[in-house]
Amino acid sequence: MERGLSAREKRLRGSEAIFPRRAKRPMGSAVEPQWGRKYWSCRECENNIPFFLLCANSSLDSHAGGDGEVHQFNPCVLSLFLQFQIDAHALTYGDGFSGSHKLKKSLCHFLNRRFRPRIALCPSHLTITSGVSNAVECCAWALADPGDHVLVGRPYFNAFKTIFGARPRVELQEVKFGKTDPFSMAALQHYERAYAEAKNNDVRVKALLLCSPHNPLGRCYSEEVLREYMRFCSRNGLHLISDEIYALSVWDNPHLPDATPFRSVLSINFEEVIDPSTVHVVWGLSKVRIHIPLTDMNIDDFGATGLRIGCLISQSNTLLLDAAEGISLYNFPSSLADNIATSLLLDDKFTSEYIATNRKRLAGSYRFATKFLRSHQIPYVECNAAFFIWINLGAVAKDRTSSDKDILARLHKERVYIATGAIYASEEPGWFRMVFAHPQNVLEEGLNRMLRAIQSRQCLIQEADVAHLT
Ligand SMILES: Cc1ncc(COP(=O)(O)O)c(C=O)c1O
């Protein structure tokens, strides 16, 4: 039984399908790649290669994300892409608007190795979306109705508000933790409280949203805690949506020897804990940062955010997948991206080497950045996943009365950008999310500029000057 689809989704399902699922068809023959080099030349776009320097390339401007992730496509990647065989089928509408059969199979192949699901994934367990944001939006659309709420702990990924709010009109019911560790069992009581509060206010809560590994805190939930979340959802008839986009970017932190490793919700035997049709996972290629073996550059990047490949996995809820497919006309990724992702995910040697290198480099950059933070008494929260650190610049700013906006303006004066905690719904002011995944020279320059900024006196700036930064 598939539980609890939204009323609007049921209405849509009752009407005639505009884009019925297509029957499997044979693949076309391989042809040479068709695109020109200029296609890849975009240097300035939002939410791409993470880091915080506005200085490395003056053409990168502070509009870059609300989150300090500035992405720059690495032209070296072109040579890798040109090796991919583009299937003629990829230049058509393909197998329908929820991803090619080939991509679904290659995702299953890849995720079965990496996520170790309790039941092996097969193509009918997932749908391809245009990035992970879109996979989350599909959940919002299909599981909740306008005005419904979804529980999410603070701080959280800044775009969730937009993803849930803009089109699905679903609201976030924020959960505060105070001094409680948000990854501990004790955090559950705060969800209970927020849920009870919502009920008292006649607010309908439909789901709980987890992000593991977490953005912006860079930590994972243990199996024990995940099971407790499942019990909580089951008790209250909620869906559990687990955003696991950073699953492959977990690394060793010697300062956190007992750090919780990543455990996918899919790998847990949860049948006795929760109705499986209420458990959904999203993942995608946007945060898979790729080292290209053909070059000797220190940090290369696939710019995979631009591929716009994500997936929504729901192993026991075909209605949800159908609902996502029902609105896929607006979302489906380019067949070229689909084709490239398919080749990538099937290359076990490449993905294994890449993931290992990525982890090693993230660990190295983190060590470098945190050594700097410690040597300048800048408080931060230890983590072991993703590529950002939660740091408290408010605690060390020269002028202790500085607001986050003041600090941001000073950083901007030094041409360095770090996202304020406020955009992640931080419970306290002063916190920032600093991205550390960069070559050491860039990282060092950025950290020095950050230090100069917080040591400078309060910057008397016009409100309007910082309005666009927050
Ligand atoms: C937790 C989380 N979910 C989703 C996304 C969005 O991913 P995509 O670019 O694939 O839409 C991000 C991007 O930063 C993220 O941090």
XYZ file of C-alpha atoms in Angstrom, residues 117-317:
201
model
C 20.681 -0.970 0.144
C 18.919 -3.694 2.122
C 17.026 -4.597 -1.047
C 19.087 -4.236 -4.228
C 17.954 -1.248 -6.233
C 16.399 -1.838 -9.629
C 15.243 0.754 -12.190
C 11.617 0.593 -11.105
C 12.663 1.875 -7.660
C 13.683 5.301 -8.887
C 13.045 8.187 -11.197
C 15.629 10.565 -12.651
C 15.186 14.239 -11.937
C 16.862 17.426 -12.968
C 19.143 17.593 -9.937
C 18.487 16.798 -6.303
C 16.553 20.009 -5.671
C 14.041 18.792 -8.177
C 13.877 15.333 -6.579
C 13.067 16.998 -3.247
C 10.519 19.229 -4.946
C 8.824 16.173 -6.435
C 8.416 14.823 -2.885
C 6.968 18.133 -1.746
C 4.570 18.219 -4.666
C 3.381 14.669 -4.383
C 3.343 14.120 -0.622
C 1.963 17.406 0.652
C -0.620 20.004 -0.236
C -0.281 23.782 -0.122
C -0.144 24.897 3.505
C 1.121 21.514 4.740
C 4.403 21.487 6.668
C 7.577 19.444 6.681
C 9.750 19.137 9.793
C 13.375 20.156 9.378
C 16.083 20.716 12.000
C 18.038 23.969 12.173
C 20.358 24.862 10.594
C 19.416 23.501 7.178
C 20.344 23.837 3.498
C 19.227 27.305 2.477
C 17.414 26.260 -0.702
C 14.976 23.930 1.076
C 12.694 26.874 1.779
C 12.519 27.717 -1.900
C 12.318 24.113 -3.042
C 9.331 23.417 -0.796
C 7.795 26.856 -0.914
C 8.092 28.319 -4.387
C 6.003 25.915 -6.418
C 4.625 23.222 -4.084
C 3.665 25.906 -1.477
C 4.698 23.616 1.344
C 6.142 25.178 4.496
C 8.990 24.202 6.728
C 8.285 23.535 10.382
C 11.684 24.396 11.823
C 13.044 22.431 14.772
C 15.312 24.148 17.300
C 17.848 22.159 19.331
C 19.314 24.719 21.722
C 22.371 23.055 23.276
C 21.352 19.527 22.202
C 23.559 17.809 19.626
C 21.308 17.621 16.531
C 22.779 14.199 15.649
C 22.058 12.633 19.029
C 19.109 10.585 20.260
C 18.234 13.469 22.538
C 17.472 15.608 19.473
C 14.355 13.513 18.897
C 12.571 15.174 21.795
C 12.884 18.489 19.962
C 11.175 16.992 16.915
C 8.457 15.629 19.189
C 7.992 19.079 20.673
C 7.876 20.817 17.283
C 5.406 18.243 16.018
C 3.177 18.628 19.071
C 3.292 22.402 18.699
C 2.286 22.134 15.057
C -0.634 19.895 15.970
C -1.794 22.304 18.670
C -1.784 25.054 16.055
C -3.755 22.918 13.595
C -0.786 22.762 11.289
C -0.678 19.581 9.227
C 2.789 18.026 9.121
C 3.311 15.521 6.321
C 6.988 14.599 6.419
C 10.315 14.849 8.143
C 13.264 15.958 6.072
C 16.752 14.775 6.970
C 19.997 15.705 5.311
C 22.699 13.094 5.869
C 25.535 13.888 5.567
C 24.321 17.238 6.721
C 24.516 20.581 4.979
C 25.775 22.832 6.607
C 27.093 20.834 9.608
C 29.010 18.149 7.674
C 28.046 15.233 9.911
C 26.080 11.983 9.548
C 23.284 10.334 11.510
C 23.990 6.949 13.071
C 21.844 3.911 12.300
C 20.476 4.031 15.835
C 19.354 7.625 15.455
C 17.952 7.008 11.967
C 15.881 4.134 13.352
C 14.545 6.467 16.026
C 13.544 8.985 13.353
C 11.761 6.174 11.532
C 9.860 5.222 14.687
C 8.912 8.861 15.169
C 7.654 9.117 11.570
C 5.785 5.844 11.852
C 4.069 6.869 15.115
C 2.882 10.088 13.558
C 2.109 8.908 10.027
C 4.859 11.000 8.449
C 6.959 10.367 5.379
C 10.736 10.346 5.827
C 12.707 12.116 3.105
C 16.455 11.607 3.343
C 18.663 13.900 1.262
C 21.927 11.959 0.876
C 23.579 14.154 -1.732
C 26.905 14.242 0.173
C 27.034 10.480 0.736
C 30.317 10.003 -1.095
C 32.133 12.934 0.470
C 32.818 11.457 3.897
C 36.442 11.492 5.045
C 38.685 10.872 8.059
C 39.063 13.562 10.665
C 41.730 12.698 13.278
C 40.096 15.200 15.657
C 36.894 13.209 15.482
C 38.094 9.590 15.701
C 34.641 8.262 16.621
C 32.852 10.217 13.938
C 29.685 8.566 12.685
C 30.247 7.145 9.209
C 27.630 7.623 6.502
C 24.829 5.095 6.561
C 22.165 5.329 3.895
C 18.590 5.038 5.054
C 18.245 2.487 2.239
C 20.723 0.164 3.932
C 18.693 -0.167 7.127
C 16.322 -3.080 7.648
C 13.385 -0.901 8.527
C 10.357 -3.001 7.593
C 9.482 -3.601 11.212
C 9.959 0.013 12.154
C 8.174 1.953 9.430
C 5.915 1.415 6.429
C 8.488 1.177 3.577
C 6.235 3.166 1.245
C 6.913 6.220 3.422
C 10.722 6.163 3.109
C 12.297 8.144 0.273
C 15.899 8.996 -0.585
C 17.296 11.614 -2.931
C 20.785 11.613 -4.393
C 22.496 13.104 -7.418
C 25.703 13.952 -9.203
C 25.912 17.603 -8.233
C 28.258 17.101 -5.314
C 30.347 14.366 -6.839
C 33.532 16.312 -7.275
C 35.660 14.652 -9.813
C 39.394 14.420 -10.266
C 40.326 13.856 -13.874
C 43.072 11.267 -14.163
C 44.201 12.566 -17.571
C 45.557 15.759 -16.027
C 47.924 16.420 -13.130
C 46.001 19.321 -11.749
C 45.631 19.368 -7.999
C 41.907 19.760 -7.824
C 39.825 19.182 -10.843
C 36.127 19.326 -10.926
C 33.539 17.841 -13.103
C 31.266 20.837 -12.584
C 28.648 18.174 -12.064
C 26.122 20.619 -10.641
C 25.584 21.671 -14.239
C 24.776 18.163 -15.359
C 21.475 18.430 -13.482
C 21.202 14.746 -12.720
C 19.452 13.660 -9.563
C 17.215 10.800 -8.553
C 14.313 10.096 -6.275
C 14.430 6.585 -4.832
C 11.361 5.050 -3.280
C 11.501 1.279 -3.257
C 7.916 0.645 -2.196
C 5.975 3.604 -3.488
